[in-house]
Coordinates of C-alpha atoms in Angstrom, one line a residue:
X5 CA -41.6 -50.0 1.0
X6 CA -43.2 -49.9 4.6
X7 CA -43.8 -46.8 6.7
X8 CA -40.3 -47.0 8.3
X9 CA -38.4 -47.4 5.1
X10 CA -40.1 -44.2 4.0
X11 CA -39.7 -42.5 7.1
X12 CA -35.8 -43.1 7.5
X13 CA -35.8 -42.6 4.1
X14 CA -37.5 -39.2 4.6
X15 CA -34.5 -38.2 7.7
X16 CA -32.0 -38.7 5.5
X17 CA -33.1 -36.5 2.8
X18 CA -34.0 -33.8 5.3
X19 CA -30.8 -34.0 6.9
X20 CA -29.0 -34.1 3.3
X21 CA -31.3 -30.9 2.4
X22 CA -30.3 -29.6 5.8
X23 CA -26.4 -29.8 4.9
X24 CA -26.3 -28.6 1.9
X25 CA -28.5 -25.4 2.8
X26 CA -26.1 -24.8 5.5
X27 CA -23.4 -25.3 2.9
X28 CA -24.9 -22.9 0.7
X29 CA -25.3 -20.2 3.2
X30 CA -21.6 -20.8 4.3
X31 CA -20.4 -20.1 1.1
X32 CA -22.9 -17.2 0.3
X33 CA -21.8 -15.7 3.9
X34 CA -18.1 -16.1 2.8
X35 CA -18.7 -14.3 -0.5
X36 CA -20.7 -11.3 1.0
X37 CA -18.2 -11.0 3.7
X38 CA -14.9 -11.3 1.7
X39 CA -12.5 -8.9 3.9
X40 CA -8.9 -7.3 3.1
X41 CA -6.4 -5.8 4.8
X42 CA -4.0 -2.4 4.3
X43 CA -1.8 -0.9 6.9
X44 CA -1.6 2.6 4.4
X45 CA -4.6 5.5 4.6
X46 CA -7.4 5.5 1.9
X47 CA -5.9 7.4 -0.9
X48 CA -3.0 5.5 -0.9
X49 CA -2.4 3.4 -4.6
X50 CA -2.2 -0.2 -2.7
X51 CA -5.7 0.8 -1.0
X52 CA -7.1 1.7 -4.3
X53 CA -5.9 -1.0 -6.4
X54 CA -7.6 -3.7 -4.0
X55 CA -10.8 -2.1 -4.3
X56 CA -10.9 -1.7 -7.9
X57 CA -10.0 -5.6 -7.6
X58 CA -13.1 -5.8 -5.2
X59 CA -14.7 -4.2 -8.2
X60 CA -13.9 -6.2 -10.7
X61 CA -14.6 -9.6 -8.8
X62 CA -18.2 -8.2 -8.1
X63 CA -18.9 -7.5 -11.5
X64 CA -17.3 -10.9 -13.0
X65 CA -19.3 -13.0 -10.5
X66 CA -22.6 -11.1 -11.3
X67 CA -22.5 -10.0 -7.8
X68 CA -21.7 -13.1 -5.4
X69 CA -18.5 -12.3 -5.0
X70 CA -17.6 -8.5 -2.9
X71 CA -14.6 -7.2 -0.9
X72 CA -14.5 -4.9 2.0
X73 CA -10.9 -3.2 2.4
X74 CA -10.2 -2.5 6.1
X75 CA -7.4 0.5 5.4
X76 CA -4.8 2.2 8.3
X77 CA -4.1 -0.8 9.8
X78 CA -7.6 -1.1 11.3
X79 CA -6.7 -5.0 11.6
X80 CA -3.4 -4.6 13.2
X81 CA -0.1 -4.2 11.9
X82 CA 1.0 -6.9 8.9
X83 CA 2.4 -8.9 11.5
X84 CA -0.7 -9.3 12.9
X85 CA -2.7 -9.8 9.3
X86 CA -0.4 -11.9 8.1
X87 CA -1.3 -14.4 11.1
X88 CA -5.2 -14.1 10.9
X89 CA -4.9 -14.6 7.1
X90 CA -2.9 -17.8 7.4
X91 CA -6.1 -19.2 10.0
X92 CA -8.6 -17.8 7.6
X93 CA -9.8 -15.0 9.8
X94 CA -8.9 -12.1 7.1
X95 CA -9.6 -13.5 3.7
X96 CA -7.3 -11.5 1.8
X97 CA -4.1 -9.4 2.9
X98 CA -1.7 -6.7 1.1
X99 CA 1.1 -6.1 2.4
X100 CA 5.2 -5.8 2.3
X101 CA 7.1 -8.6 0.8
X102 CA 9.7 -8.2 3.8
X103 CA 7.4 -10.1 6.6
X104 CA 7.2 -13.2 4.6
X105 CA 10.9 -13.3 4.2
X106 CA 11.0 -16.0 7.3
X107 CA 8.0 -17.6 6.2
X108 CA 8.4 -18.3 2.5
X109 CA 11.8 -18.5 1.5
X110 CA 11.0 -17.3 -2.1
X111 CA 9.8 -13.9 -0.8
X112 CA 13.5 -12.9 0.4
X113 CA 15.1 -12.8 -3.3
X114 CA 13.1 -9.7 -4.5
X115 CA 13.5 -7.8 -0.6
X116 CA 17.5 -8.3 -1.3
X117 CA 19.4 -5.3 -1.2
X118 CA 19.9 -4.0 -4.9
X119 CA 19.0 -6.7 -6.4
X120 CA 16.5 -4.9 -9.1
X121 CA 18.4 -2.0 -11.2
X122 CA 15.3 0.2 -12.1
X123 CA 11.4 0.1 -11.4
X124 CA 11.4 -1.2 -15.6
X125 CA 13.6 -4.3 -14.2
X126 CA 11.4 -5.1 -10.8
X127 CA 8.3 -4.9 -13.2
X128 CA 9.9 -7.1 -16.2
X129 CA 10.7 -9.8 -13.2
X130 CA 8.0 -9.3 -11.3
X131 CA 5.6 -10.0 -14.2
X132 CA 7.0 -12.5 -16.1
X133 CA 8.1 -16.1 -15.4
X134 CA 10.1 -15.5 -12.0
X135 CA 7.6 -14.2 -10.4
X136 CA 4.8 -16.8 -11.3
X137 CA 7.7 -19.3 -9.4
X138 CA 7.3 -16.7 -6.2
X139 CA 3.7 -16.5 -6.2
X140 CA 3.2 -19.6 -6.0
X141 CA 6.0 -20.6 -3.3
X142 CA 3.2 -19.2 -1.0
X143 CA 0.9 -21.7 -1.1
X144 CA 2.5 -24.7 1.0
X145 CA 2.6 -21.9 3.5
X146 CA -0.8 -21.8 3.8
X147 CA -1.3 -18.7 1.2
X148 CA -1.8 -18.0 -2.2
X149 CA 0.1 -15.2 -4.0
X150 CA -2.1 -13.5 -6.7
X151 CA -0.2 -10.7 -7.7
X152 CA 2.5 -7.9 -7.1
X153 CA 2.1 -4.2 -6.5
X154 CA 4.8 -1.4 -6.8
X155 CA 6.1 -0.5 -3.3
X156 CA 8.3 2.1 -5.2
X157 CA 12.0 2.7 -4.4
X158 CA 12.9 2.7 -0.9
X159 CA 15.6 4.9 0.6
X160 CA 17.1 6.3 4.0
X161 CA 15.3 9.5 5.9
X162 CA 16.3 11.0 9.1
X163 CA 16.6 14.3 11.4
X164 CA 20.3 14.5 12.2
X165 CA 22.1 14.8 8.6
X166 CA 22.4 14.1 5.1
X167 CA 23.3 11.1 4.0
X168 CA 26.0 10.7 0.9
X169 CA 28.4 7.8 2.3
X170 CA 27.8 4.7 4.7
X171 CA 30.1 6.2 7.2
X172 CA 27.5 9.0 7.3
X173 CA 25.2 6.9 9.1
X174 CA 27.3 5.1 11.6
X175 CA 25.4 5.0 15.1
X176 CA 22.0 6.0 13.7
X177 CA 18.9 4.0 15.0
X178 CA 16.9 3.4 11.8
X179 CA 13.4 1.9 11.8
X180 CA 13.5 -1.4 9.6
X181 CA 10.3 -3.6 8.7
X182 CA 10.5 -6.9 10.7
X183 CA 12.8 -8.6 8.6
X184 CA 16.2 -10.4 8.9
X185 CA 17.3 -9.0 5.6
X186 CA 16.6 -5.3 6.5
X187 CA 17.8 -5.4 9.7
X188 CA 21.0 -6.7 8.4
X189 CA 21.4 -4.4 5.5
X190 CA 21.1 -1.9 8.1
X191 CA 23.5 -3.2 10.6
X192 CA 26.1 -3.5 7.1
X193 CA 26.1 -0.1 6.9
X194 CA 27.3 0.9 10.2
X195 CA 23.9 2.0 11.7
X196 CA 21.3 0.1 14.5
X197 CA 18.9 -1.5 13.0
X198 CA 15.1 -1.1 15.4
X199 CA 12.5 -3.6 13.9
X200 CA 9.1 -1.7 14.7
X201 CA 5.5 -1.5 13.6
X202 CA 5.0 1.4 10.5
X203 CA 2.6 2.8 12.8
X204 CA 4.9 3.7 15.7
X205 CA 7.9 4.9 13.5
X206 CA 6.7 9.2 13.5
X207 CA 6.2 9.2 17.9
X208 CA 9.7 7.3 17.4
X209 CA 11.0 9.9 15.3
X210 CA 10.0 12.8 16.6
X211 CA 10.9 11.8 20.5
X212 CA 14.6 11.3 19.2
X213 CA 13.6 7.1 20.3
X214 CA 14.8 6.7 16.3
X215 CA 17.0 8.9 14.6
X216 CA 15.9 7.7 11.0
X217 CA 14.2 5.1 8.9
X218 CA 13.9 4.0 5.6
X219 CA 10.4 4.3 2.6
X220 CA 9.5 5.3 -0.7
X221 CA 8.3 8.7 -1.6
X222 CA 4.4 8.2 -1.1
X223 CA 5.0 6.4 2.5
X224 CA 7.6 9.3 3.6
X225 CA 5.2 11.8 2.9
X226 CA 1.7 10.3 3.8
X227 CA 3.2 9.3 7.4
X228 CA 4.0 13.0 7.7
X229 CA 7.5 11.4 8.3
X230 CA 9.1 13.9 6.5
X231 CA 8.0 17.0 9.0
X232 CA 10.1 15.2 11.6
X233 CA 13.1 13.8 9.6
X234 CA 13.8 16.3 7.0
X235 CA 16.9 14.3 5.6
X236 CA 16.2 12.3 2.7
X237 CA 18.6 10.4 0.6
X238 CA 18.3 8.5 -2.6
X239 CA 20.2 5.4 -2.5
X240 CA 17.2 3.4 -3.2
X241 CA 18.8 0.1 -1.5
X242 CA 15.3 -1.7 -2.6
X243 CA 13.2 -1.6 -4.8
X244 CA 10.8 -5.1 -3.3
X245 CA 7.5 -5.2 -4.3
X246 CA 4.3 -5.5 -1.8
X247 CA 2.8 -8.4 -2.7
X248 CA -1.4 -9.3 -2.5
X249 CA -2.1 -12.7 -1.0
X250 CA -5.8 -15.0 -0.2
X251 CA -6.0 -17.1 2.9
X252 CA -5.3 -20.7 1.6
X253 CA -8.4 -22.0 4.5
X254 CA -10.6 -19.5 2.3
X255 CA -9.7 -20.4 -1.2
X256 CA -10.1 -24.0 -1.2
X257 CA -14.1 -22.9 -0.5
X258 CA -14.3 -21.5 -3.4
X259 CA -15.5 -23.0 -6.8
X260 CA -13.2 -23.8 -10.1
X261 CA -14.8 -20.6 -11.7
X262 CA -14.7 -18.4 -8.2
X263 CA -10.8 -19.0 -8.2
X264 CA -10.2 -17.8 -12.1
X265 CA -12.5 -14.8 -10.9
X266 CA -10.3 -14.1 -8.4
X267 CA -7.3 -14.4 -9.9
X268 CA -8.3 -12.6 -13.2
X269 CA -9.4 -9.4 -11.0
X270 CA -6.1 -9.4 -8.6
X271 CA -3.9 -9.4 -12.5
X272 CA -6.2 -6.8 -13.8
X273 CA -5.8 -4.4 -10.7
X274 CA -1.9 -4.2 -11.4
X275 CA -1.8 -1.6 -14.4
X276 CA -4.6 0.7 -12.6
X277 CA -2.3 0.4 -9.3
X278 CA 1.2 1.3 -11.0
X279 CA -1.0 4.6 -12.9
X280 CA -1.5 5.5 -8.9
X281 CA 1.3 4.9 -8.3
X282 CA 3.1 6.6 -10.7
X283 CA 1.1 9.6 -10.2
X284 CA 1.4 9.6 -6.7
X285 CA 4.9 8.8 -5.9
X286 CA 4.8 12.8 -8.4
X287 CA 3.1 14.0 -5.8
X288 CA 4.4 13.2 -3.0
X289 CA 8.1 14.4 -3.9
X290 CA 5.9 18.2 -4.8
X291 CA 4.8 18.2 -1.1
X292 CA 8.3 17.1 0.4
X293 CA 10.2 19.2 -1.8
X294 CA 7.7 21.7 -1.2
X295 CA 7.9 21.3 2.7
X296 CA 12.1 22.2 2.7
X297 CA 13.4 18.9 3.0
X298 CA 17.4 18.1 1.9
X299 CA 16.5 15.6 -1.3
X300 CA 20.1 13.9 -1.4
X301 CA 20.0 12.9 -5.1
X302 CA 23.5 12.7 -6.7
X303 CA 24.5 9.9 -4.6
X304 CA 27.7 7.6 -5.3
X305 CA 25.3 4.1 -4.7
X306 CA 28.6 1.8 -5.1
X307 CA 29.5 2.2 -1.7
X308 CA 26.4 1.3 -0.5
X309 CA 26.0 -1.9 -2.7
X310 CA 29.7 -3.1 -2.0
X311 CA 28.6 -3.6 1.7
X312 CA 25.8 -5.7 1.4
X313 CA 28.2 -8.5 0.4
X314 CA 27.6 -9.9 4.3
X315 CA 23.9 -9.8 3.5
X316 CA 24.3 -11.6 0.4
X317 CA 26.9 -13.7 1.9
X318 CA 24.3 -14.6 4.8
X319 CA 20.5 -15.1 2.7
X320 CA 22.0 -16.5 -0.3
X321 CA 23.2 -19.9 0.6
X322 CA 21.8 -22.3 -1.5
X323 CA 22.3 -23.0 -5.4
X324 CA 18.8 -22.8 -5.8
X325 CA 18.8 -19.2 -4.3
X326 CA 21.7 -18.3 -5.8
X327 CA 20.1 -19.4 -9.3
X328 CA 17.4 -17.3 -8.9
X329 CA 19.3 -14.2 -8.0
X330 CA 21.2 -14.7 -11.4
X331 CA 18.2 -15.1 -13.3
X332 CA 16.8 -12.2 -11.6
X333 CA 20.0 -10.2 -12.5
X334 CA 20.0 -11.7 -16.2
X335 CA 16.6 -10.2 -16.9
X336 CA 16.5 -6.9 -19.6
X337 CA 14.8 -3.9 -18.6
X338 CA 11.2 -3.9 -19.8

């Protein structure tokens, strides 16, 4: 071999070493600097369950592997995470089913109106075979689905008068989530449906801009909604699950073994959310209870769930849709 063989020889290896440090410190960088987003406040269950999945993914990869959660919506709205997620700019992302609804078809079926009887029936779906199918509907879509956490009943709040009947809230402006579905459950039942960001809905509120809106127990009282909309009635039109989702551009870095970790941590932070939430949602009817709010709770929900034929009528088209919602219905209370 002459000088030059061993010299070209010599570049290439350099430049091979060259690569494959720089693809070693890509890859370290993107397991130091693994980043979440969560539109709810620090002590909220969704909040907590992703770090004690940032926990658990540390500890199984010895280390390598870490998660910062960027709570409040210090990112931006979910909107606006859902976008930078889908580029690879966020890595991971919690947030409400209902903003997928126009991006993965699947997501829509669970954010239908009454289509869950009880929090046991959402979880028995939501963790069996049905919704392995919906998790991994997100991936063509550029995200992968790793696991489901409670998002708790939702029902209607406002500051003009209790709610018992749909005719009770003809003409109200209610905040919905930016989704199809809501707004058109909404618009069923008489009312004006106003898409708009979580984190405008209590200036809304209490500059008479909205007259109501719509959340679970721990949302309602941790957005101090209920000090300005003191009407609170349990219809509980859904019951949709948030969902927890990893940027597809940032998964396929990841090794065989880094995935299962991954996965494995996101499945394991479910039980320890629901005890939050559980304990929480307790909590948080004490303090609105506590604070004088009208709890509508005898409520005749037939009414409600008769109207939302036009919504079904409208999202449900296909067979394969209207498949799932059966199988859905067809599932026994865990």
């Amino acid at each position: 071999m002459n000088r030059r063989e061993v010299l070209r020889l010599s570049g290439a290896g350099l430049v091979a070493g060259t690569m494959g440090v720089t693809l070693l410190s890509s890859r370290a960088a993107l397991a130091a600097d693994f980043r979440s987003s969560d539109t709810h406040p620090p002590d909220y269950p969704t909040v907590k369950a992703v770090e004690e999945m940032g926990r658990l993914m540390k500890e199984r990869s010895g280390g390598k592997m870490s998660l910062q959660v960027f709570h409040s919506a210090q990112l931006g709205e979910e909107k606006d995470t859902i976008e930078q997620t889908k580029i690879g700019a966020l890595q991971f992302n919690r947030v409400n089913m209902a903003p997928f609804n126009g991006i993965v078809p699947e997501s829509g079926i669970p954010a239908l109106p009454f289509v869950f009887r009880s929090t046991q029936h959402m979880r028995a779906v939501m963790d069996g075979k049905i919704g392995d199918e919906i998790l991994a509907a997100f991936e063509p879509h550029g995200f992968i689905g790793l696991c489901f956490y409670d998002s708790g009943a939702r029902s209607f709040y406002n500051r003009l008068r209790p709610i018992h009947t749909p005719a009770d809230m003809k003409g109200m402006k209610i905040r919905v989530i930016q989704s199809d579905i809501f707004v058109a459950l909404v618009q069923a039942l008489g009312a004006n449906a106003t898409p708009m960001p979580y984190g405008e809905v209590y200036t809304g509120l209490k500059t008479g801009v909205l007259d109501g809106a719509e959340n679970n127990w721990p949302s309602y009282e941790s957005s101090h909604h209920y000090e300005v909309a003191k009407h609170y009635s349990l219809d509980q039109h859904s019951l949709s699950p948030e969902i927890f989702v990893m940027s597809k551009v940032a998964w396929d870095k990841l090794s065989s073994k880094e995935k299962e970790i991954v996965k494995s941590s996101a499945k394991d932070s479910v039980p320890y959310m629901r005890k939050l939430w559980d304990e929480r949602e307790a909590k948080s009817q004490a303090i609105i209870r506590g604070a004088g709010c009208e709890i509508v709770e005898k409520i005749d929900k037939k009414p409600f769930q008769e109207a939302m034929k036009p919504v079904y009528d409208r999202f449900v088209t296909s067979d394969k849709a209207k498949a799932l919602v059966k199988r859905i219905q067809d599932v026994a209370d865990a």
